[in-house]
Amino acid sequence: MKRPKVLITAPIHSAGVDILSKVAEVIYTSKNLSSEEELASIIGDFDAVVSMGTEPFTGKVLEKAVKLLIVARHGVGYDNVDVEAATRLGIWVTITPVEELFDAVADHAMALLLCLVRRVCDADVFVRSGKWFSNPHENRVFIGAGLRGKVMGIIGLGRIGSRIAERAKGFGLNVMYYDIERKIDLEKKLGAEFHPLDELLKSSDIIVVALPLTEKTRGLIGRREMSLMKPSAILINIARGPIVDHEALVEALESGRIAGAALDVFFREPLEASNKLTKLKNTVLTPHIAWLTEEARKAMSIAVAEEIARVLRGEEPKYPVNPSIRGSARNKRYVAN
Ligand code: 8YV
């Protein structure tokens, strides 16, 4: 039997590649697959794809994916995939909801927070550049802000948001949250109070965006929402850039409407060096690495590879986002059990 072909769009941990190599021909491409045209031009050859999240799996691309059985996201956000089109075509869309990923992102949210409020990045440059050596007392400019007793407002108390809440409690922060639905069990467990979004924005010292990107959450934090925030508030985004209106954020940071932002995700990625955000002193910026720990990389690569292996064996995946295709999924069985 012909070996199925699996496309990997960026390097993943070898543990996942080992699993995939046993069941398929694994093809890694360094082509720029953030272009719809390029992706559409090659996708017809593949039976499965490991998607890193930047490839536009639009209806147009999926229509060309005549052999494709599964778009397996290496991650939990699937806003780059037209799930409706995939469902219509009988293509599974899966994610990798592993603990290691949620922990990694929650850790990174705290890293961004501490970096911003304790000015870690600026202070690091100060030491490396020799400025401390030549001006021994100037280290006093790095006055930070304490966390105990401040309010963290988490927008989205899901698997990542709730882990951020756990960590925040350890720092003595008071946690409130907003979500489309109240999570009474978590409220009790985490000591997090539910508030409508506007209330949360008005009362929080630290606002954390931890929601998936959907048509409902795109632009959720815009000019109006920023006008409600305290001038001393800081915004942390470890979810998806387009949830926050980029222009409004730049304006709010430039004008001092809010005090700062720490961002791992952007309206467009990669972010160009000329972007205004990079010129501002009150920002900390990281290149979409919140998920990137050794532990998460390994666990995600195994989870994504196992999903593909299951589907190539003619089985159902474990973490589908379109379980409704059960029964009508394309199901060419390539691999013996
Ligand atoms: C991804 C992410 O893993 O989980 C997500 O949705 O954004 C990251 O954690 C990233 O897309 C790389 O695969």
CSV table of C-alpha atoms and ligand atoms in Angstrom, one decimal:
chain,number,residue,atom,x,y,z
A,1,MET,CA,0.0,0.0,0.0
A,2,LYS,CA,1.2,3.5,-0.8
A,3,ARG,CA,2.5,5.4,2.2
A,4,PRO,CA,0.4,8.4,3.1
A,5,LYS,CA,2.0,11.8,3.0
A,6,VAL,CA,2.0,14.2,6.0
A,7,LEU,CA,3.0,17.8,5.7
A,8,ILE,CA,4.7,19.5,8.6
A,9,THR,CA,4.8,23.3,8.2
A,10,ALA,CA,7.5,24.1,10.7
A,11,PRO,CA,9.9,22.0,12.8
A,12,ILE,CA,8.3,20.1,15.6
A,13,HIS,CA,9.8,18.0,18.4
A,14,SER,CA,11.5,14.8,17.2
A,15,ALA,CA,9.2,12.6,19.4
A,16,GLY,CA,6.2,13.5,17.2
A,17,VAL,CA,8.2,13.1,14.0
A,18,ASP,CA,9.2,9.6,15.1
A,19,ILE,CA,5.6,8.6,15.6
A,20,LEU,CA,4.6,10.0,12.2
A,21,SER,CA,7.6,8.4,10.4
A,22,LYS,CA,6.3,5.0,11.4
A,23,VAL,CA,3.0,5.5,9.6
A,24,ALA,CA,3.7,8.0,6.8
A,25,GLU,CA,6.1,9.8,4.6
A,26,VAL,CA,6.8,13.0,6.5
A,27,ILE,CA,7.5,16.1,4.4
A,28,TYR,CA,8.7,19.2,6.1
A,29,THR,CA,8.5,22.4,4.1
A,30,SER,CA,10.2,25.7,4.8
A,31,LYS,CA,8.0,27.3,2.1
A,32,ASN,CA,6.0,30.3,3.2
A,33,LEU,CA,2.7,28.7,3.8
A,34,SER,CA,1.1,31.8,5.2
A,35,SER,CA,0.2,32.5,1.6
A,36,GLU,CA,-3.2,31.1,0.6
A,37,GLU,CA,-2.0,30.6,-3.0
A,38,GLU,CA,1.2,28.7,-2.1
A,39,LEU,CA,-0.7,26.5,0.4
A,40,ALA,CA,-3.4,25.8,-2.1
A,41,SER,CA,-0.8,24.9,-4.7
A,42,ILE,CA,0.7,22.1,-2.7
A,43,ILE,CA,-2.0,20.8,-0.4
A,44,GLY,CA,-3.5,18.5,-2.9
A,45,ASP,CA,-0.6,16.0,-2.4
A,46,PHE,CA,-1.2,15.4,1.3
A,47,ASP,CA,-3.2,13.1,3.4
A,48,ALA,CA,-2.6,14.9,6.7
A,49,VAL,CA,-1.1,18.1,7.8
A,50,VAL,CA,0.5,19.3,11.1
A,51,SER,CA,-0.6,23.0,11.2
A,52,MET,CA,1.4,25.4,13.3
A,53,GLY,CA,-1.3,28.0,13.2
A,54,THR,CA,-0.1,30.5,10.7
A,55,GLU,CA,-1.3,28.7,7.5
A,56,PRO,CA,-4.7,29.9,6.2
A,57,PHE,CA,-6.8,26.8,5.8
A,58,THR,CA,-9.5,28.7,4.1
A,59,GLY,CA,-12.4,27.1,2.2
A,60,LYS,CA,-10.5,27.8,-1.0
A,61,VAL,CA,-7.4,25.9,0.3
A,62,LEU,CA,-9.5,23.0,1.7
A,63,GLU,CA,-11.3,22.6,-1.7
A,64,LYS,CA,-7.9,21.9,-3.2
A,65,ALA,CA,-7.1,19.4,-0.5
A,66,VAL,CA,-8.6,16.5,-2.3
A,67,LYS,CA,-6.8,13.8,-0.3
A,68,LEU,CA,-6.7,15.5,3.1
A,69,LEU,CA,-8.2,13.6,6.0
A,70,ILE,CA,-7.1,15.8,8.9
A,71,VAL,CA,-5.8,19.3,9.7
A,72,ALA,CA,-4.1,18.6,13.0
A,73,ARG,CA,-3.3,21.8,14.9
A,74,HIS,CA,-0.1,21.8,16.9
A,75,GLY,CA,-1.8,24.0,19.5
A,76,VAL,CA,-5.2,24.8,20.8
A,77,GLY,CA,-6.3,27.8,18.8
A,78,TYR,CA,-7.8,26.9,15.4
A,79,ASP,CA,-8.7,30.3,14.1
A,80,ASN,CA,-6.6,29.7,11.0
A,81,VAL,CA,-8.9,26.9,9.9
A,82,ASP,CA,-12.3,27.3,8.2
A,83,VAL,CA,-13.9,24.6,10.4
A,84,GLU,CA,-17.2,24.9,8.6
A,85,ALA,CA,-15.6,24.2,5.2
A,86,ALA,CA,-13.5,21.3,6.7
A,87,THR,CA,-16.7,19.8,8.2
A,88,ARG,CA,-18.5,20.1,4.9
A,89,LEU,CA,-15.7,18.3,3.2
A,90,GLY,CA,-15.4,15.6,5.8
A,91,ILE,CA,-11.9,16.7,7.0
A,92,TRP,CA,-11.1,16.3,10.7
A,93,VAL,CA,-9.8,19.4,12.5
A,94,THR,CA,-8.0,18.5,15.8
A,95,ILE,CA,-6.1,20.3,18.6
A,96,THR,CA,-3.5,19.4,21.2
A,97,PRO,CA,-5.0,20.3,24.6
A,98,VAL,CA,-2.1,19.0,26.7
A,99,GLU,CA,-1.5,20.2,30.3
A,100,GLU,CA,2.1,21.2,29.4
A,101,LEU,CA,0.8,23.8,26.9
A,102,PHE,CA,-1.6,25.4,29.3
A,103,ASP,CA,1.0,25.6,32.0
A,104,ALA,CA,3.6,27.0,29.6
A,105,VAL,CA,1.2,29.8,28.5
A,106,ALA,CA,0.2,30.6,32.0
A,107,ASP,CA,3.8,30.8,33.1
A,108,HIS,CA,4.6,33.1,30.2
A,109,ALA,CA,1.7,35.4,31.1
A,110,MET,CA,3.3,35.8,34.6
A,111,ALA,CA,6.7,36.3,33.0
A,112,LEU,CA,5.4,39.1,30.8
A,113,LEU,CA,3.7,40.7,33.8
A,114,LEU,CA,6.8,40.6,36.0
A,115,CYS,CA,8.9,41.8,33.1
A,116,LEU,CA,6.7,44.8,32.6
A,117,VAL,CA,6.1,45.8,36.2
A,118,ARG,CA,9.6,45.2,37.4
A,119,ARG,CA,11.2,46.6,34.1
A,120,VAL,CA,13.3,43.5,33.7
A,121,CYS,CA,14.1,44.0,30.0
A,122,ASP,CA,15.2,47.6,30.4
A,123,ALA,CA,17.2,46.8,33.5
A,124,ASP,CA,18.9,43.9,31.6
A,125,VAL,CA,20.0,46.3,28.8
A,126,PHE,CA,21.2,48.8,31.5
A,127,VAL,CA,23.6,46.2,32.9
A,128,ARG,CA,24.8,44.8,29.6
A,129,SER,CA,25.4,48.2,28.1
A,130,GLY,CA,27.8,49.2,30.9
A,131,LYS,CA,25.5,52.0,32.0
A,132,TRP,CA,25.3,50.6,35.6
A,133,PHE,CA,29.1,50.4,35.8
A,134,SER,CA,29.5,54.1,34.7
A,135,ASN,CA,26.5,55.4,36.7
A,136,PRO,CA,26.3,53.1,39.8
A,137,HIS,CA,23.3,55.0,41.4
A,138,GLU,CA,21.2,55.1,38.3
A,139,ASN,CA,19.8,51.6,39.0
A,140,ARG,CA,17.4,53.6,41.2
A,141,VAL,CA,15.4,54.6,38.0
A,142,PHE,CA,14.0,51.1,37.8
A,143,ILE,CA,11.3,51.5,40.3
A,144,GLY,CA,8.8,48.7,39.9
A,145,ALA,CA,5.2,48.2,41.0
A,146,GLY,CA,4.2,45.6,43.6
A,147,LEU,CA,1.5,43.0,43.0
A,148,ARG,CA,0.0,42.1,46.3
A,149,GLY,CA,-3.5,43.5,46.7
A,150,LYS,CA,-3.8,44.6,43.1
A,151,VAL,CA,-6.6,43.4,40.9
A,152,MET,CA,-6.0,41.1,38.0
A,153,GLY,CA,-9.0,40.8,35.6
A,154,ILE,CA,-8.8,37.7,33.4
A,155,ILE,CA,-10.9,37.8,30.2
A,156,GLY,CA,-11.6,34.1,29.5
A,157,LEU,CA,-11.4,31.7,32.4
A,158,GLY,CA,-10.7,28.6,30.3
A,159,ARG,CA,-7.9,26.2,30.7
A,160,ILE,CA,-5.2,28.9,30.3
A,161,GLY,CA,-7.1,31.6,32.1
A,162,SER,CA,-7.7,29.5,35.2
A,163,ARG,CA,-4.0,28.5,35.4
A,164,ILE,CA,-3.1,32.2,35.3
A,165,ALA,CA,-5.6,32.8,38.1
A,166,GLU,CA,-3.9,30.1,40.2
A,167,ARG,CA,-0.5,31.7,39.7
A,168,ALA,CA,-1.9,35.2,40.4
A,169,LYS,CA,-3.2,34.1,43.7
A,170,GLY,CA,0.3,33.0,44.7
A,171,PHE,CA,1.4,36.6,44.1
A,172,GLY,CA,-1.3,38.0,46.4
A,173,LEU,CA,-3.4,39.4,43.5
A,174,ASN,CA,-7.2,39.6,43.8
A,175,VAL,CA,-8.6,37.9,40.7
A,176,MET,CA,-11.8,38.7,38.8
A,177,TYR,CA,-12.8,37.3,35.5
A,178,TYR,CA,-15.2,37.7,32.7
A,179,ASP,CA,-16.3,34.9,30.4
A,180,ILE,CA,-19.3,34.3,28.1
A,181,GLU,CA,-20.6,31.9,30.8
A,182,ARG,CA,-20.0,31.9,34.5
A,183,LYS,CA,-17.8,29.1,35.9
A,184,ILE,CA,-19.2,28.7,39.4
A,185,ASP,CA,-17.0,25.7,40.3
A,186,LEU,CA,-13.8,27.6,39.2
A,187,GLU,CA,-15.0,30.7,41.0
A,188,LYS,CA,-15.0,28.7,44.3
A,189,LYS,CA,-11.8,26.8,43.6
A,190,LEU,CA,-9.8,29.8,42.4
A,191,GLY,CA,-11.4,32.5,44.5
A,192,ALA,CA,-12.1,34.4,41.3
A,193,GLU,CA,-15.1,36.8,41.1
A,194,PHE,CA,-17.2,37.1,38.0
A,195,HIS,CA,-17.8,40.6,36.7
A,196,PRO,CA,-19.4,41.9,33.4
A,197,LEU,CA,-16.6,43.0,31.0
A,198,ASP,CA,-17.0,46.7,31.5
A,199,GLU,CA,-16.8,46.3,35.3
A,200,LEU,CA,-13.7,44.2,35.0
A,201,LEU,CA,-12.1,46.8,32.7
A,202,LYS,CA,-12.9,49.6,35.1
A,203,SER,CA,-11.6,47.8,38.2
A,204,SER,CA,-8.5,45.9,37.1
A,205,ASP,CA,-4.9,46.9,37.5
A,206,ILE,CA,-3.8,44.1,35.2
A,207,ILE,CA,-6.0,42.9,32.4
A,208,VAL,CA,-5.2,39.6,30.8
A,209,VAL,CA,-6.7,38.4,27.5
A,210,ALA,CA,-7.0,34.6,27.5
A,211,LEU,CA,-9.8,34.0,25.0
A,212,PRO,CA,-9.8,32.1,21.7
A,213,LEU,CA,-10.1,34.2,18.6
A,214,THR,CA,-13.6,33.9,17.0
A,215,GLU,CA,-15.8,36.2,15.1
A,216,LYS,CA,-17.3,37.2,18.4
A,217,THR,CA,-14.0,38.0,20.1
A,218,ARG,CA,-12.3,39.8,17.2
A,219,GLY,CA,-11.8,43.4,18.2
A,220,LEU,CA,-13.4,42.8,21.6
A,221,ILE,CA,-11.0,45.1,23.3
A,222,GLY,CA,-11.2,48.3,21.3
A,223,ARG,CA,-11.1,52.1,21.8
A,224,ARG,CA,-14.3,52.1,24.0
A,225,GLU,CA,-13.0,49.3,26.2
A,226,MET,CA,-9.6,51.0,26.6
A,227,SER,CA,-11.3,54.2,27.6
A,228,LEU,CA,-12.8,52.3,30.5
A,229,MET,CA,-9.5,51.1,31.9
A,230,LYS,CA,-7.6,52.9,34.7
A,231,PRO,CA,-4.7,55.1,33.4
A,232,SER,CA,-2.5,52.9,35.6
A,233,ALA,CA,-3.7,49.6,34.0
A,234,ILE,CA,-1.6,47.3,32.0
A,235,LEU,CA,-2.8,44.9,29.4
A,236,ILE,CA,-1.4,41.4,28.8
A,237,ASN,CA,-2.2,39.4,25.7
A,238,ILE,CA,-1.2,35.8,25.4
A,239,ALA,CA,-4.2,34.7,23.3
A,240,ARG,CA,-4.5,36.1,19.8
A,241,GLY,CA,-3.6,39.6,18.5
A,242,PRO,CA,-6.8,40.5,16.7
A,243,ILE,CA,-8.8,40.3,19.9
A,244,VAL,CA,-7.3,43.7,20.7
A,245,ASP,CA,-7.7,46.6,18.3
A,246,HIS,CA,-4.1,47.3,17.3
A,247,GLU,CA,-4.5,51.0,16.4
A,248,ALA,CA,-6.5,51.7,19.5
A,249,LEU,CA,-3.9,50.0,21.7
A,250,VAL,CA,-1.0,51.9,20.1
A,251,GLU,CA,-2.9,55.2,20.7
A,252,ALA,CA,-3.8,54.3,24.3
A,253,LEU,CA,-0.1,53.4,25.0
A,254,GLU,CA,1.3,56.5,23.2
A,255,SER,CA,-1.1,58.9,25.0
A,256,GLY,CA,-0.8,57.3,28.4
A,257,ARG,CA,-4.5,56.4,28.4
A,258,ILE,CA,-3.2,53.1,29.8
A,259,ALA,CA,0.2,52.5,31.5
A,260,GLY,CA,1.6,49.5,29.5
A,261,ALA,CA,1.2,46.3,27.6
A,262,ALA,CA,3.0,43.0,27.5
A,263,LEU,CA,2.2,41.1,24.4
A,264,ASP,CA,3.1,37.7,23.0
A,265,VAL,CA,0.6,37.9,20.1
A,266,PHE,CA,-0.1,40.6,17.5
A,267,PHE,CA,-2.6,41.7,14.9
A,268,ARG,CA,-0.2,40.5,12.2
A,269,GLU,CA,2.7,38.0,12.8
A,270,PRO,CA,5.6,38.2,12.6
A,271,LEU,CA,5.5,41.8,13.8
A,272,GLU,CA,7.8,44.1,11.7
A,273,ALA,CA,10.5,46.0,13.6
A,274,SER,CA,9.1,49.3,12.3
A,275,ASN,CA,5.8,48.8,14.1
A,276,LYS,CA,5.0,51.5,16.6
A,277,LEU,CA,4.7,49.0,19.4
A,278,THR,CA,8.5,48.4,19.2
A,279,LYS,CA,9.2,52.1,19.7
A,280,LEU,CA,7.3,52.4,22.9
A,281,LYS,CA,9.0,52.2,26.3
A,282,ASN,CA,5.9,50.9,28.1
A,283,THR,CA,5.7,47.6,26.2
A,284,VAL,CA,7.2,44.2,26.5
A,285,LEU,CA,7.0,42.1,23.3
A,286,THR,CA,7.7,38.4,22.8
A,287,PRO,CA,7.4,36.6,19.4
A,288,HIS,CA,4.5,34.2,20.1
A,289,ILE,CA,6.5,31.9,22.3
A,290,ALA,CA,4.2,31.6,25.3
A,291,TRP,CA,3.6,27.9,24.4
A,292,LEU,CA,7.3,27.2,23.8
A,293,THR,CA,8.7,25.1,26.6
A,294,GLU,CA,10.6,21.9,26.1
A,295,GLU,CA,7.8,20.0,27.9
A,296,ALA,CA,5.0,21.5,25.9
A,297,ARG,CA,6.8,21.1,22.6
A,298,LYS,CA,7.3,17.5,23.2
A,299,ALA,CA,3.8,16.8,24.5
A,300,MET,CA,2.2,18.7,21.7
A,301,SER,CA,4.3,16.9,19.0
A,302,ILE,CA,3.3,13.6,20.4
A,303,ALA,CA,-0.4,14.6,20.7
A,304,VAL,CA,-0.5,15.9,17.1
A,305,ALA,CA,1.3,12.9,15.7
A,306,GLU,CA,-1.0,10.5,17.5
A,307,GLU,CA,-4.1,12.3,16.2
A,308,ILE,CA,-2.8,11.9,12.6
A,309,ALA,CA,-1.8,8.2,13.2
A,310,ARG,CA,-5.3,7.5,14.5
A,311,VAL,CA,-7.0,9.0,11.5
A,312,LEU,CA,-4.6,7.2,9.1
A,313,ARG,CA,-5.6,3.9,10.8
A,314,GLY,CA,-9.2,4.7,10.1
A,315,GLU,CA,-9.9,5.6,13.7
A,316,GLU,CA,-11.5,8.7,15.2
A,317,PRO,CA,-9.2,11.4,16.6
A,318,LYS,CA,-9.3,12.1,20.3
A,319,TYR,CA,-9.5,15.9,20.2
A,320,PRO,CA,-11.6,16.9,17.2
A,321,VAL,CA,-13.1,20.4,17.1
A,322,ASN,CA,-15.6,19.1,14.5
A,323,PRO,CA,-16.9,15.9,16.1
A,324,SER,CA,-20.1,16.3,14.1
A,325,ILE,CA,-18.3,14.7,11.1
A,326,ARG,CA,-18.3,11.4,12.9
A,327,GLY,CA,-19.8,8.9,10.4
A,328,SER,CA,-19.3,11.2,7.4
A,329,ALA,CA,-15.5,11.8,7.7
A,330,ARG,CA,-13.3,10.9,4.7
A,331,ASN,CA,-11.9,7.7,5.9
A,332,LYS,CA,-9.3,6.1,3.8
A,333,ARG,CA,-7.5,3.5,6.0
A,334,TYR,CA,-3.8,3.6,5.3
A,335,VAL,CA,-2.2,1.9,8.3
A,336,ALA,CA,-2.8,-1.5,9.9
A,337,ASN,CA,-3.8,-1.4,13.5
B,1,8YV,C1,0.7,27.1,19.2
B,1,8YV,C2,-0.9,28.6,20.1
B,1,8YV,O1,1.1,26.0,19.6
B,1,8YV,O2,-2.0,26.7,21.1
B,1,8YV,C3,-2.0,27.7,20.3
B,1,8YV,O3,-3.1,27.9,19.7
B,1,8YV,O4,-1.0,29.7,19.7
B,1,8YV,C4,0.5,28.1,20.3
B,1,8YV,O5,0.5,27.7,21.5
B,1,8YV,C5,1.5,27.7,18.1
B,1,8YV,O6,0.5,27.9,17.1
B,1,8YV,C6,2.6,26.8,17.5
B,1,8YV,O7,2.1,25.6,17.1
